[in-house]
Every structure is written in structure tokens, then in C-alpha cells.
mmCIF file of C-alpha atoms in Angstrom:
data_model
loop_
_atom_site.group_PDB
_atom_site.id
_atom_site.type_symbol
_atom_site.label_atom_id
_atom_site.label_comp_id
_atom_site.label_asym_id
_atom_site.label_seq_id
_atom_site.Cartn_x
_atom_site.Cartn_y
_atom_site.Cartn_z
ATOM 1 C CA GLU A 1 -19.689 -35.750 11.612
ATOM 2 C CA VAL A 2 -16.487 -37.314 12.971
ATOM 3 C CA ASP A 3 -15.982 -39.277 9.747
ATOM 4 C CA LEU A 4 -16.443 -36.095 7.713
ATOM 5 C CA GLU A 5 -13.832 -34.239 9.781
ATOM 6 C CA GLU A 6 -11.354 -37.116 9.412
ATOM 7 C CA ARG A 7 -11.840 -37.211 5.653
ATOM 8 C CA LEU A 8 -11.351 -33.435 5.424
ATOM 9 C CA GLY A 9 -8.201 -33.739 7.520
ATOM 10 C CA GLU A 10 -6.856 -36.464 5.235
ATOM 11 C CA LEU A 11 -7.648 -34.272 2.234
ATOM 12 C CA ASP A 12 -5.719 -31.358 3.768
ATOM 13 C CA LEU A 13 -2.688 -33.585 4.451
ATOM 14 C CA ARG A 14 -2.788 -35.005 0.973
ATOM 15 C CA SER A 15 -3.030 -31.530 -0.545
ATOM 16 C CA ASP A 16 0.022 -30.310 1.397
ATOM 17 C CA SER A 17 2.115 -33.343 0.515
ATOM 18 C CA ASP A 18 1.158 -33.056 -3.141
ATOM 19 C CA VAL A 19 2.558 -29.531 -3.416
ATOM 20 C CA PRO A 20 5.691 -29.811 -5.566
ATOM 21 C CA ASP A 21 8.929 -28.427 -4.169
ATOM 22 C CA VAL A 22 9.844 -25.013 -5.541
ATOM 23 C CA PRO A 23 13.519 -24.713 -6.531
ATOM 24 C CA PRO A 24 15.349 -22.645 -3.894
ATOM 25 C CA PRO A 25 16.315 -19.114 -4.998
ATOM 26 C CA THR A 26 19.938 -18.464 -5.840
ATOM 27 C CA ASP A 27 22.204 -16.330 -3.662
ATOM 28 C CA SER A 28 22.250 -12.863 -5.255
ATOM 29 C CA THR A 29 24.665 -11.288 -2.774
ATOM 30 C CA PRO A 30 27.284 -9.193 -4.634
ATOM 31 C CA GLU A 31 30.699 -10.835 -4.768
ATOM 32 C CA ILE A 32 32.366 -7.807 -3.154
ATOM 33 C CA LEU A 33 30.176 -8.267 -0.053
ATOM 34 C CA LYS A 34 30.843 -12.011 0.026
ATOM 35 C CA ARG A 35 34.592 -11.430 0.043
ATOM 36 C CA ALA A 36 34.434 -8.629 2.617
ATOM 37 C CA LEU A 37 32.339 -10.711 5.023
ATOM 38 C CA SER A 38 33.896 -14.101 4.333
ATOM 39 C CA GLY A 39 35.482 -14.346 7.796
ATOM 40 C CA LEU A 40 32.218 -13.882 9.709
ATOM 41 C CA SER A 41 29.744 -16.480 10.931
ATOM 42 C CA ALA A 42 26.547 -16.971 8.941
ATOM 43 C CA ARG A 43 24.563 -15.118 11.605
ATOM 44 C CA TRP A 44 26.726 -11.979 11.554
ATOM 45 C CA LYS A 45 27.204 -12.166 7.801
ATOM 46 C CA ASN A 46 23.424 -11.996 7.344
ATOM 47 C CA TRP A 47 23.303 -9.118 9.847
ATOM 48 C CA TRP A 48 25.775 -7.024 7.864
ATOM 49 C CA ILE A 49 24.221 -7.834 4.478
ATOM 50 C CA ARG A 50 20.746 -6.886 5.715
ATOM 51 C CA GLY A 51 22.081 -3.721 7.336
ATOM 52 C CA ILE A 52 24.021 -2.487 4.306
ATOM 53 C CA LEU A 53 21.166 -3.196 1.883
ATOM 54 C CA THR A 54 18.657 -1.577 4.272
ATOM 55 C CA LEU A 55 20.699 1.648 4.371
ATOM 56 C CA ALA A 56 20.972 1.579 0.583
ATOM 57 C CA MET A 57 17.200 1.160 0.146
ATOM 58 C CA ILE A 58 16.457 3.950 2.650
ATOM 59 C CA SER A 59 18.855 6.271 0.790
ATOM 60 C CA VAL A 60 17.136 5.560 -2.539
ATOM 61 C CA PHE A 61 13.752 6.125 -0.868
ATOM 62 C CA PHE A 62 14.836 9.562 0.398
ATOM 63 C CA LEU A 63 16.074 10.439 -3.085
ATOM 64 C CA ILE A 64 12.695 9.548 -4.595
ATOM 65 C CA ILE A 65 10.932 11.643 -1.934
ATOM 66 C CA TYR A 66 13.123 14.572 -2.971
ATOM 67 C CA LEU A 67 12.151 14.055 -6.631
ATOM 68 C CA GLY A 68 8.479 14.553 -5.757
ATOM 69 C CA SER A 69 5.099 12.895 -5.540
ATOM 70 C CA PHE A 70 4.975 11.752 -9.171
ATOM 71 C CA MET A 71 8.138 9.696 -8.704
ATOM 72 C CA LEU A 72 6.638 8.224 -5.541
ATOM 73 C CA MET A 73 3.606 7.123 -7.549
ATOM 74 C CA LEU A 74 5.876 5.469 -10.106
ATOM 75 C CA LEU A 75 7.698 3.743 -7.246
ATOM 76 C CA VAL A 76 4.424 2.389 -5.865
ATOM 77 C CA LEU A 77 3.432 1.136 -9.312
ATOM 78 C CA SER A 78 6.829 -0.538 -9.811
ATOM 79 C CA ILE A 79 6.652 -2.261 -6.425
ATOM 80 C CA GLN A 80 3.111 -3.404 -7.157
ATOM 81 C CA VAL A 81 4.133 -4.999 -10.472
ATOM 82 C CA LYS A 82 7.166 -6.698 -8.909
ATOM 83 C CA CYS A 83 5.159 -8.083 -5.969
ATOM 84 C CA TYR A 84 2.521 -9.377 -8.377
ATOM 85 C CA HIS A 85 5.226 -10.980 -10.505
ATOM 86 C CA GLU A 86 6.763 -12.729 -7.487
ATOM 87 C CA ILE A 87 3.477 -14.228 -6.294
ATOM 88 C CA ILE A 88 2.352 -15.279 -9.773
ATOM 89 C CA THR A 89 5.768 -16.818 -10.450
ATOM 90 C CA ILE A 90 5.430 -18.990 -7.353
ATOM 91 C CA GLY A 91 2.150 -20.346 -8.680
ATOM 92 C CA TYR A 92 3.686 -20.916 -12.089
ATOM 93 C CA ARG A 93 6.725 -22.706 -10.687
ATOM 94 C CA VAL A 94 4.709 -24.841 -8.282
ATOM 95 C CA TYR A 95 2.372 -26.113 -11.010
ATOM 96 C CA HIS A 96 4.723 -25.774 -13.986
ATOM 97 C CA SER A 97 4.532 -29.492 -14.812
ATOM 98 C CA TYR A 98 0.894 -29.169 -15.800
ATOM 99 C CA ASP A 99 1.734 -26.703 -18.571
ATOM 100 C CA LEU A 100 -1.522 -24.814 -18.238
ATOM 101 C CA PRO A 101 -2.426 -22.868 -21.401
ATOM 102 C CA TRP A 102 -2.500 -19.072 -21.258
ATOM 103 C CA PHE A 103 -1.979 -18.951 -17.479
ATOM 104 C CA ARG A 104 0.823 -16.391 -17.406
ATOM 105 C CA SER A 105 -0.579 -14.370 -20.323
ATOM 106 C CA LEU A 106 -4.002 -14.117 -18.694
ATOM 107 C CA SER A 107 -2.437 -13.243 -15.337
ATOM 108 C CA TRP A 108 -0.670 -10.238 -16.832
ATOM 109 C CA TYR A 109 -3.714 -9.308 -18.866
ATOM 110 C CA PHE A 110 -5.857 -9.168 -15.722
ATOM 111 C CA LEU A 111 -3.173 -7.025 -14.055
ATOM 112 C CA LEU A 112 -3.408 -4.523 -16.916
ATOM 113 C CA CYS A 113 -7.216 -4.506 -16.728
ATOM 114 C CA VAL A 114 -7.356 -3.855 -12.997
ATOM 115 C CA ASN A 115 -4.678 -1.161 -13.174
ATOM 116 C CA TYR A 116 -6.538 0.480 -16.039
ATOM 117 C CA PHE A 117 -9.671 0.585 -13.887
ATOM 118 C CA PHE A 118 -8.058 1.951 -10.720
ATOM 119 C CA TYR A 119 -5.784 4.487 -12.363
ATOM 120 C CA GLY A 120 -8.630 5.627 -14.571
ATOM 121 C CA GLU A 121 -10.654 6.307 -11.426
ATOM 122 C CA THR A 122 -7.719 8.311 -10.051
ATOM 123 C CA VAL A 123 -7.461 10.373 -13.247
ATOM 124 C CA ALA A 124 -11.185 11.117 -13.134
ATOM 125 C CA ASP A 125 -10.975 12.242 -9.489
ATOM 126 C CA TYR A 126 -7.780 14.284 -9.452
ATOM 127 C CA PHE A 127 -7.157 15.367 -13.057
ATOM 128 C CA ALA A 128 -10.605 16.657 -13.966
ATOM 129 C CA THR A 129 -9.429 20.010 -15.358
ATOM 130 C CA PHE A 130 -6.733 18.299 -17.449
ATOM 131 C CA VAL A 131 -9.267 15.830 -18.875
ATOM 132 C CA GLN A 132 -11.717 18.622 -19.681
ATOM 133 C CA ARG A 133 -9.310 20.094 -22.243
ATOM 134 C CA ARG A 134 -8.924 16.879 -24.259
ATOM 135 C CA GLU A 135 -11.880 15.361 -26.083
ATOM 136 C CA GLN A 136 -10.271 11.921 -26.431
ATOM 137 C CA LEU A 137 -9.800 11.659 -22.676
ATOM 138 C CA GLN A 138 -13.339 12.879 -22.058
ATOM 139 C CA PHE A 139 -14.649 9.877 -23.987
ATOM 140 C CA LEU A 140 -12.413 7.465 -22.066
ATOM 141 C CA ILE A 141 -13.375 8.930 -18.694
ATOM 142 C CA ARG A 142 -17.085 9.079 -19.476
ATOM 143 C CA TYR A 143 -17.207 5.399 -20.425
ATOM 144 C CA HIS A 144 -14.317 4.344 -18.222
ATOM 145 C CA ARG A 145 -16.170 1.741 -16.154
ATOM 146 C CA PHE A 146 -17.837 0.211 -19.186
ATOM 147 C CA ILE A 147 -14.501 -0.068 -20.984
ATOM 148 C CA SER A 148 -12.908 -1.585 -17.862
ATOM 149 C CA PHE A 149 -15.696 -4.148 -17.593
ATOM 150 C CA ALA A 150 -15.431 -5.003 -21.295
ATOM 151 C CA LEU A 151 -11.685 -5.561 -20.940
ATOM 152 C CA TYR A 152 -12.160 -7.808 -17.914
ATOM 153 C CA LEU A 153 -14.967 -9.692 -19.650
ATOM 154 C CA THR A 154 -12.625 -10.384 -22.569
ATOM 155 C CA GLY A 155 -10.113 -11.947 -20.194
ATOM 156 C CA PHE A 156 -12.867 -13.943 -18.505
ATOM 157 C CA CYS A 157 -14.000 -15.386 -21.825
ATOM 158 C CA MET A 158 -10.406 -16.189 -22.773
ATOM 159 C CA PHE A 159 -10.024 -18.111 -19.514
ATOM 160 C CA VAL A 160 -13.178 -20.146 -20.187
ATOM 161 C CA LEU A 161 -11.945 -20.962 -23.710
ATOM 162 C CA SER A 162 -8.584 -22.082 -22.284
ATOM 163 C CA LEU A 163 -10.104 -24.754 -20.019
ATOM 164 C CA VAL A 164 -8.600 -28.181 -20.703
ATOM 165 C CA LYS A 165 -10.133 -31.529 -19.768
ATOM 166 C CA LYS A 166 -8.531 -33.197 -16.721
ATOM 167 C CA HIS A 167 -7.121 -29.870 -15.552
ATOM 168 C CA TYR A 168 -10.358 -28.021 -14.776
ATOM 169 C CA ARG A 169 -9.843 -27.922 -11.018
ATOM 170 C CA LEU A 170 -6.234 -26.783 -11.269
ATOM 171 C CA GLN A 171 -7.115 -24.071 -13.756
ATOM 172 C CA PHE A 172 -9.764 -22.718 -11.416
ATOM 173 C CA TYR A 173 -7.200 -22.816 -8.598
ATOM 174 C CA MET A 174 -4.954 -20.640 -10.726
ATOM 175 C CA PHE A 175 -7.842 -18.340 -11.663
ATOM 176 C CA ALA A 176 -8.519 -17.788 -7.953
ATOM 177 C CA TRP A 177 -4.769 -17.420 -7.304
ATOM 178 C CA THR A 178 -4.581 -14.600 -9.844
ATOM 179 C CA HIS A 179 -7.568 -12.741 -8.428
ATOM 180 C CA VAL A 180 -6.425 -12.993 -4.814
ATOM 181 C CA THR A 181 -3.017 -11.713 -5.918
ATOM 182 C CA LEU A 182 -4.717 -8.773 -7.643
ATOM 183 C CA LEU A 183 -6.641 -8.041 -4.444
ATOM 184 C CA ILE A 184 -3.473 -8.098 -2.348
ATOM 185 C CA THR A 185 -1.270 -6.030 -4.656
ATOM 186 C CA VAL A 186 -3.242 -3.773 -7.001
ATOM 187 C CA THR A 187 -6.060 -2.769 -4.655
ATOM 188 C CA GLN A 188 -3.689 -1.967 -1.823
ATOM 189 C CA SER A 189 -1.271 -0.004 -4.009
ATOM 190 C CA HIS A 190 -4.233 2.041 -5.246
ATOM 191 C CA LEU A 191 -5.023 2.897 -1.617
ATOM 192 C CA VAL A 192 -1.385 3.890 -1.067
ATOM 193 C CA ILE A 193 -1.678 6.434 -3.895
ATOM 194 C CA GLN A 194 -5.002 7.670 -2.528
ATOM 195 C CA ASN A 195 -3.279 8.263 0.821
ATOM 196 C CA LEU A 196 -0.489 10.129 -0.958
ATOM 197 C CA PHE A 197 -2.982 12.547 -2.526
ATOM 198 C CA GLU A 198 -4.181 13.451 0.987
ATOM 199 C CA GLY A 199 -0.700 14.754 1.732
ATOM 200 C CA MET A 200 2.744 13.210 1.605
ATOM 201 C CA ILE A 201 2.778 12.941 5.395
ATOM 202 C CA TRP A 202 -0.016 10.344 5.207
ATOM 203 C CA PHE A 203 2.245 8.355 2.909
ATOM 204 C CA LEU A 204 5.577 8.787 4.691
ATOM 205 C CA VAL A 205 4.621 8.322 8.353
ATOM 206 C CA PRO A 206 2.825 4.957 7.897
ATOM 207 C CA ILE A 207 5.466 3.542 5.552
ATOM 208 C CA SER A 208 8.333 4.781 7.727
ATOM 209 C CA SER A 209 6.634 3.366 10.830
ATOM 210 C CA VAL A 210 6.483 -0.097 9.273
ATOM 211 C CA ILE A 211 10.127 0.184 8.184
ATOM 212 C CA CYS A 212 11.138 1.364 11.655
ATOM 213 C CA ASN A 213 9.236 -1.504 13.267
ATOM 214 C CA ASP A 214 10.906 -4.046 10.951
ATOM 215 C CA ILE A 215 14.367 -2.699 11.758
ATOM 216 C CA THR A 216 13.978 -2.227 15.510
ATOM 217 C CA ALA A 217 12.134 -5.525 16.010
ATOM 218 C CA TYR A 218 14.963 -7.268 14.153
ATOM 219 C CA ILE A 219 17.616 -5.489 16.261
ATOM 220 C CA PHE A 220 15.897 -6.197 19.591
ATOM 221 C CA GLY A 221 15.252 -9.776 18.541
ATOM 222 C CA PHE A 222 18.827 -10.252 17.329
ATOM 223 C CA PHE A 223 20.453 -9.071 20.570
ATOM 224 C CA PHE A 224 17.835 -9.829 23.227
ATOM 225 C CA GLY A 225 15.461 -12.349 21.649
ATOM 226 C CA ARG A 226 14.831 -15.435 23.772
ATOM 227 C CA THR A 227 11.073 -16.099 23.752
ATOM 228 C CA PRO A 228 9.490 -17.317 20.469
ATOM 229 C CA LEU A 229 6.525 -15.219 19.371
ATOM 230 C CA ILE A 230 4.692 -17.324 16.777
ATOM 231 C CA LYS A 231 5.337 -20.703 15.163
ATOM 232 C CA LEU A 232 4.820 -19.347 11.642
ATOM 233 C CA SER A 233 7.971 -17.219 12.066
ATOM 234 C CA PRO A 234 10.396 -19.065 14.352
ATOM 235 C CA LYS A 235 12.895 -16.180 14.338
ATOM 236 C CA LYS A 236 10.330 -13.681 15.663
ATOM 237 C CA THR A 237 10.521 -13.142 19.440
ATOM 238 C CA TRP A 238 8.477 -11.357 22.085
ATOM 239 C CA GLU A 239 11.491 -9.217 22.945
ATOM 240 C CA GLY A 240 11.719 -8.021 19.350
ATOM 241 C CA PHE A 241 7.953 -7.484 19.119
ATOM 242 C CA ILE A 242 7.767 -5.378 22.305
ATOM 243 C CA GLY A 243 10.974 -3.462 21.592
ATOM 244 C CA GLY A 244 9.772 -2.720 18.078
ATOM 245 C CA PHE A 245 6.458 -1.411 19.402
ATOM 246 C CA PHE A 246 7.889 1.180 21.783
ATOM 247 C CA SER A 247 10.595 2.236 19.326
ATOM 248 C CA THR A 248 8.072 2.700 16.505
ATOM 249 C CA VAL A 249 5.674 4.812 18.595
ATOM 250 C CA VAL A 250 8.521 7.119 19.680
ATOM 251 C CA PHE A 251 9.881 7.317 16.130
ATOM 252 C CA GLY A 252 6.456 8.097 14.625
ATOM 253 C CA PHE A 253 5.817 10.846 17.185
ATOM 254 C CA ILE A 254 9.176 12.557 16.553
ATOM 255 C CA PHE A 255 9.140 12.033 12.775
ATOM 256 C CA SER A 256 5.647 13.543 12.544
ATOM 257 C CA TYR A 257 6.830 16.624 14.436
ATOM 258 C CA PHE A 258 9.481 17.367 11.803
ATOM 259 C CA LEU A 259 7.261 16.631 8.788
ATOM 260 C CA ALA A 260 4.338 18.717 10.108
ATOM 261 C CA GLN A 261 6.468 21.868 9.894
ATOM 262 C CA HIS A 262 6.710 21.806 6.085
ATOM 263 C CA GLN A 263 3.998 22.485 3.495
ATOM 264 C CA TYR A 264 5.709 20.088 1.109
ATOM 265 C CA PHE A 265 4.702 17.182 3.341
ATOM 266 C CA VAL A 266 1.338 18.276 4.811
ATOM 267 C CA CYS A 267 -0.477 19.821 1.831
ATOM 268 C CA PRO A 268 -2.663 17.597 -0.376
ATOM 269 C CA VAL A 269 -1.024 16.677 -3.656
ATOM 270 C CA GLU A 270 -2.874 18.432 -6.494
ATOM 271 C CA TYR A 271 -2.352 18.628 -10.227
ATOM 272 C CA ASN A 272 -1.869 22.134 -11.619
ATOM 273 C CA SER A 273 -3.240 22.136 -15.169
ATOM 274 C CA GLU A 274 -1.522 25.432 -16.002
ATOM 275 C CA THR A 275 1.999 24.209 -15.212
ATOM 276 C CA ASN A 276 1.275 20.511 -15.861
ATOM 277 C CA ARG A 277 2.899 19.657 -12.545
ATOM 278 C CA PHE A 278 1.931 18.294 -9.150
ATOM 279 C CA VAL A 279 1.922 20.993 -6.473
ATOM 280 C CA THR A 280 1.855 20.870 -2.684
ATOM 281 C CA GLU A 281 0.951 24.398 -1.676
ATOM 282 C CA CYS A 282 -1.823 25.308 0.743
ATOM 283 C CA GLU A 283 -2.700 26.852 4.068
ATOM 284 C CA PRO A 284 -2.004 23.973 6.499
ATOM 285 C CA SER A 285 -5.106 22.601 8.166
ATOM 286 C CA GLU A 286 -5.607 22.579 11.944
ATOM 287 C CA LEU A 287 -3.959 19.170 12.091
ATOM 288 C CA PHE A 288 -0.646 20.815 11.247
ATOM 289 C CA GLN A 289 -0.872 23.956 13.377
ATOM 290 C CA MET A 290 0.883 24.018 16.737
ATOM 291 C CA LYS A 291 -1.449 23.816 19.745
ATOM 292 C CA LYS A 292 -1.036 23.813 23.507
ATOM 293 C CA TYR A 293 -2.132 20.702 25.397
ATOM 294 C CA SER A 294 -2.438 20.094 29.129
ATOM 295 C CA VAL A 295 -0.242 17.319 30.461
ATOM 296 C CA PRO A 296 -2.156 14.676 32.489
ATOM 297 C CA PRO A 297 -1.568 15.147 36.252
ATOM 298 C CA LEU A 298 0.072 11.729 36.506
ATOM 299 C CA LEU A 299 2.747 12.740 33.994
ATOM 300 C CA GLN A 300 3.248 16.252 35.337
ATOM 301 C CA ALA A 301 5.213 14.924 38.324
ATOM 302 C CA VAL A 302 7.463 12.924 35.984
ATOM 303 C CA LEU A 303 7.991 15.486 33.225
ATOM 304 C CA GLY A 304 7.720 18.653 35.291
ATOM 305 C CA TRP A 305 5.500 20.249 32.616
ATOM 306 C CA GLU A 306 1.916 21.422 32.951
ATOM 307 C CA THR A 307 1.433 22.097 29.249
ATOM 308 C CA VAL A 308 3.135 21.000 26.056
ATOM 309 C CA ASN A 309 3.095 22.415 22.513
ATOM 310 C CA MET A 310 2.622 19.902 19.719
ATOM 311 C CA TYR A 311 0.869 19.319 16.408
ATOM 312 C CA PRO A 312 -2.517 17.531 16.521
ATOM 313 C CA PHE A 313 -1.228 15.178 13.823
ATOM 314 C CA GLN A 314 1.277 13.811 16.336
ATOM 315 C CA MET A 315 -1.642 12.300 18.257
ATOM 316 C CA HIS A 316 -2.782 10.574 15.074
ATOM 317 C CA SER A 317 0.761 9.354 14.513
ATOM 318 C CA ILE A 318 0.489 7.355 17.744
ATOM 319 C CA ALA A 319 -2.497 5.473 16.289
ATOM 320 C CA LEU A 320 -0.647 4.872 13.017
ATOM 321 C CA SER A 321 2.530 3.706 14.766
ATOM 322 C CA THR A 322 0.568 1.447 17.114
ATOM 323 C CA PHE A 323 -1.120 -0.278 14.189
ATOM 324 C CA ALA A 324 2.192 -0.559 12.334
ATOM 325 C CA SER A 325 3.871 -2.282 15.273
ATOM 326 C CA LEU A 326 1.035 -4.405 16.726
ATOM 327 C CA ILE A 327 -1.175 -5.345 13.762
ATOM 328 C CA GLY A 328 1.127 -4.687 10.801
ATOM 329 C CA PRO A 329 3.402 -7.662 11.617
ATOM 330 C CA PHE A 330 0.461 -9.991 11.051
ATOM 331 C CA GLY A 331 0.837 -9.191 7.364
ATOM 332 C CA GLY A 332 4.313 -10.667 7.685
ATOM 333 C CA PHE A 333 2.971 -13.683 9.586
ATOM 334 C CA PHE A 334 0.423 -14.208 6.826
ATOM 335 C CA ALA A 335 3.213 -14.125 4.243
ATOM 336 C CA SER A 336 5.240 -16.578 6.358
ATOM 337 C CA GLY A 337 2.302 -18.994 6.400
ATOM 338 C CA PHE A 338 1.979 -18.645 2.641
ATOM 339 C CA LYS A 339 5.661 -19.417 2.109
ATOM 340 C CA ARG A 340 5.522 -22.403 4.454
ATOM 341 C CA ALA A 341 2.528 -23.751 2.551
ATOM 342 C CA PHE A 342 4.600 -23.820 -0.632
ATOM 343 C CA LYS A 343 7.909 -24.821 1.005
ATOM 344 C CA ILE A 344 9.833 -21.687 0.116
ATOM 345 C CA LYS A 345 12.054 -19.433 2.226
ATOM 346 C CA ASP A 346 11.487 -16.159 0.364
ATOM 347 C CA PHE A 347 9.230 -14.886 -2.407
ATOM 348 C CA ALA A 348 12.306 -14.203 -4.557
ATOM 349 C CA ASP A 349 15.990 -13.333 -4.297
ATOM 350 C CA THR A 350 15.746 -9.749 -5.555
ATOM 351 C CA ILE A 351 17.358 -8.147 -2.474
ATOM 352 C CA PRO A 352 20.297 -10.010 -0.879
ATOM 353 C CA GLY A 353 19.649 -10.762 2.787
ATOM 354 C CA HIS A 354 16.007 -9.698 2.497
ATOM 355 C CA GLY A 355 14.477 -11.957 -0.146
ATOM 356 C CA GLY A 356 11.983 -10.586 -2.641
ATOM 357 C CA ILE A 357 10.214 -7.245 -2.833
ATOM 358 C CA MET A 358 7.107 -8.895 -1.392
ATOM 359 C CA ASP A 359 9.140 -10.011 1.635
ATOM 360 C CA ARG A 360 9.814 -6.349 2.417
ATOM 361 C CA PHE A 361 6.330 -5.023 1.687
ATOM 362 C CA ASP A 362 4.050 -7.716 3.120
ATOM 363 C CA CYS A 363 3.187 -5.462 6.081
ATOM 364 C CA GLN A 364 2.894 -2.290 3.988
ATOM 365 C CA TYR A 365 -0.204 -3.465 2.131
ATOM 366 C CA LEU A 366 -2.090 -4.086 5.366
ATOM 367 C CA MET A 367 -0.964 -0.685 6.603
ATOM 368 C CA ALA A 368 -2.210 1.034 3.453
ATOM 369 C CA THR A 369 -5.748 -0.210 4.001
ATOM 370 C CA PHE A 370 -5.753 0.912 7.629
ATOM 371 C CA VAL A 371 -4.521 4.418 6.765
ATOM 372 C CA HIS A 372 -7.160 4.804 4.051
ATOM 373 C CA VAL A 373 -9.933 3.687 6.420
ATOM 374 C CA TYR A 374 -8.524 5.905 9.183
ATOM 375 C CA ILE A 375 -8.493 8.980 6.939
ATOM 376 C CA THR A 376 -12.027 8.452 5.640
ATOM 377 C CA SER A 377 -13.363 7.708 9.139
ATOM 378 C CA PHE A 378 -11.635 10.317 11.310
ATOM 379 C CA ILE A 379 -9.881 12.906 9.142
ATOM 380 C CA ARG A 380 -11.349 13.643 5.745
ATOM 381 C CA GLY A 381 -14.061 16.257 5.445
ATOM 382 C CA PRO A 382 -15.638 17.997 2.450
ATOM 383 C CA ASN A 383 -13.042 18.935 -0.167
ATOM 384 C CA PRO A 384 -13.902 22.330 -1.764
ATOM 385 C CA SER A 385 -11.079 22.040 -4.304
ATOM 386 C CA LYS A 386 -12.250 18.653 -5.550
ATOM 387 C CA LEU A 387 -15.863 19.832 -5.631
ATOM 388 C CA LEU A 388 -14.899 22.893 -7.683
ATOM 389 C CA LYS A 389 -13.104 20.710 -10.224
ATOM 390 C CA GLN A 390 -16.230 18.599 -10.614
ATOM 391 C CA LEU A 391 -18.382 21.709 -11.060
ATOM 392 C CA LEU A 392 -16.132 22.998 -13.819
ATOM 393 C CA ILE A 393 -16.762 19.837 -15.835
ATOM 394 C CA LEU A 394 -20.534 20.421 -15.879
ATOM 395 C CA GLN A 395 -22.372 22.006 -18.789
ATOM 396 C CA PRO A 396 -23.044 25.789 -18.474
ATOM 397 C CA GLU A 397 -26.763 25.281 -17.790
ATOM 398 C CA GLN A 398 -25.924 22.743 -15.073
ATOM 399 C CA GLN A 399 -23.430 25.157 -13.501
ATOM 400 C CA LEU A 400 -26.069 27.892 -13.531
ATOM 401 C CA SER A 401 -28.559 25.567 -11.848
ATOM 402 C CA VAL A 402 -26.047 24.742 -9.107
ATOM 403 C CA TYR A 403 -25.320 28.449 -8.652
ATOM 404 C CA LYS A 404 -29.008 29.324 -8.234
ATOM 405 C CA THR A 405 -29.570 26.474 -5.792
ATOM 406 C CA LEU A 406 -26.531 27.452 -3.720
ATOM 407 C CA LYS A 407 -27.527 31.120 -3.740
ATOM 408 C CA SER A 408 -31.040 30.262 -2.565
ATOM 409 C CA HIS A 409 -29.623 28.101 0.215
ATOM 410 C CA LEU A 410 -27.257 30.850 1.412
ATOM 411 C CA VAL A 411 -30.099 33.409 1.417
ATOM 412 C CA GLU A 412 -32.267 31.090 3.532
ATOM 413 C CA LYS A 413 -29.430 30.690 6.061
ATOM 414 C CA GLY A 414 -28.971 34.464 6.239
ATOM 415 C CA ILE A 415 -25.454 34.397 4.833
ATOM 416 C CA LEU A 416 -26.477 36.421 1.761
ATOM 417 C CA GLN A 417 -28.949 39.274 1.599
ATOM 418 C CA PRO A 418 -32.128 38.563 -0.436
ATOM 419 C CA SER A 419 -31.562 41.721 -2.475
ATOM 420 C CA LEU A 420 -28.196 40.447 -3.736
ATOM 421 C CA ARG A 421 -28.225 40.039 -7.510
ATOM 422 C CA GLY A 422 -26.562 37.086 -9.214
#
């Protein structure tokens, strides 16, 4: 057993040393910023570059929010494609000398296949009335999963045909690389869009909490950081981690209070087939109706309040913010380990001072999964609107059968009188 462990250890060392160096990304900082900050030290220069670009990105994000949910979906799709491109490019650049056939073409083909599957599922769930009016779409939706499987199977066969002697192992490495990248990017972005359909607040609060934690942890770490947090990220400190946690929880609680007051943010996003637009109009659920809560006796002496008025969603925001600040950073640590494994500083040089898009969204993907699981476990109940859309797709005889069954059930429960005629 000892010999086996030693041999495995030697294999791991050999694998790491055999990884080719990836060319460092170029400095994409605009010349106007370079000249303006030329007199500062590298530390403060990076501070100002990160700060200015962060404010610019937040401003663009607010603009997209103003433009509506459809633009947000396009933003998620664009970020997904860019993150996928950055990860796949690393694999291509690391193993470029092998000149593997069809690697990049198949990688993008699989991305199209998986997106076709997930977005087709979304269309079937949320655009049922729109699909019902178009026979061509009815065919695609009815056989959607079969078509998706056939497309993937085509790519699978193409991969097998591309196998080259002496490069079998490497080609299977790249095949696995592509599929793990699809799991990280496409699956998670699909969950982000699913969260958005539950209401824009379920999209904005988690994403803003991660952004807030990134910013405040960086600020606390920059000014007060002394104690290293984890070896994978030498610049991360306990001071930044703890400061980011408390700041994020407070931010999420206050931000949720303001969002919960507006239908635009709390109502589920639905497609109106008559206007061909997404709408966010509804009677807010109990989560977004002000309620009175008793303050715990221990806090009454401190606050001087016996009761407090707040939205129930604000309690959920504490759970979301806690995950964003305590568990979310592990997505960043995972990305740091990945970059160290391949001897790179950033995924790309898309955003000066920040690195690539994946460098900014490594924690968001982990957050998206948590929010989706949280909603399905603790929030989501039966959806009458979605059920009605599904009923409208049925054939008339099937609709009549459902009506009779429902009527019989309501009569048995005493909700309808037996003499009522259908």
C-alpha cells in the first residue's frame, strides 16, 4: 500500500510539472487610466483601476435591470458563453502543441447542444401559450428531448471518429474538460434564469450579495488585512472574510426591504402572449407583505423596540446573504486552485484590474445553485398560472376529463354543491 501511494504521488508531481506554461495575458488597461495613475504605487494603482471598473460594471448592470427581464436573460447568456470560452481557451492553450483535431469545433458544438436542450425546456415551461399558436414550434417542443439527444449523439460520434493514435488519453482529458465546463457554466446559468422567472428579486438579491461581499471583503482586506485566510488565495485574509460577512448580511437585509416594495421586482416574470412581452404584474405574495414581528427580549433592551415591521422576505435574505459571504467565496477558492494548477493568474484579461469574466463570476454560479435549491425546498408551492397554461395545451376531450375530475373532487370536499351543473 505504501508503494502504491508513493507511485501515485510521483504521478501527481509528474503531471503538474508536465503542464505547459500558459502565456501571461496582456495588460488591457486603457491608456488614459495608465497615464492618470502613473504616479501611484502598483498597489494603489490596482485599487483605483478595480474601483473605477467596478463602478462602471455596476452602472451597466443597473441599466440592464431598467431595460427589463429579457435583457437580463440575454446578459446571463452572454456571460455564460464568455465564461465557457475562457475556460475552453485555457485548455486549448495549455495543450495547443498536440494539435488535437476538432477539439475547439466539438467544444462549441456541445455548447450549442446543451443550450438548445435547456432553453428548449424553458420555452416549454414558460411559453406554452405562445408555442400552442405555432405548429412548427409544437413539433419541436413535442420531440424536444429526442432532438436534443440526437444532436448530442452526433457530437459524441464525431468525437469518437476524431480519436488519433498516441493521443487517446489527452483527447479523453479534453472531452472531460469540455463536459465539466458545460456543467459549471451552462447548467448554472440555466438555474439563474429559472430563479429570475420566480421574480426579479430572487435574481437581484443573491447576485448583489455576492458582488457586495466581493467589494467589502476586498476593502476590509486591503485596509485591515493581516491574517492569511487560505493558501489557495494568498491575498485573502480573515479580516476581509469577516468584514465581508457582516457587511453583506446588512446590505442584503436593507436591499431586500427596498425591492420588496415594488411589483416590478417581486412578481414572477411571465410571458404575455397577447402583447408578446414579459410582464411582472401580480398581487404580491405573503413574502412581500409587511408584517409585525416581536423583537427577542435580549434585543429589546438594546434597540428599545418590542415589535418591528418588516417583510418576511427579509428573513430569507439573511440566509441568502449568509451563503453568499460564507460559502460563496469557496467558488472563488476553487477557481484559484484551478488557475494555480495551470500556472495562470487570471482566466483572461477582459476586464482591467479584474481579469476575465469568469474571475468575476466564479462565486455566482455556486450561488445560483443554492438559490434554486432554496426556492424549491422552502418557497415554491403549486403554481396555478403554470398549471393553467399546461391545461390549455391539452386536447378538448382531455380538458373535459380534467374538468369532470376536478368538479367531482370539489363536490366530495363540500366546496361545490352536488346539484351544480357543469
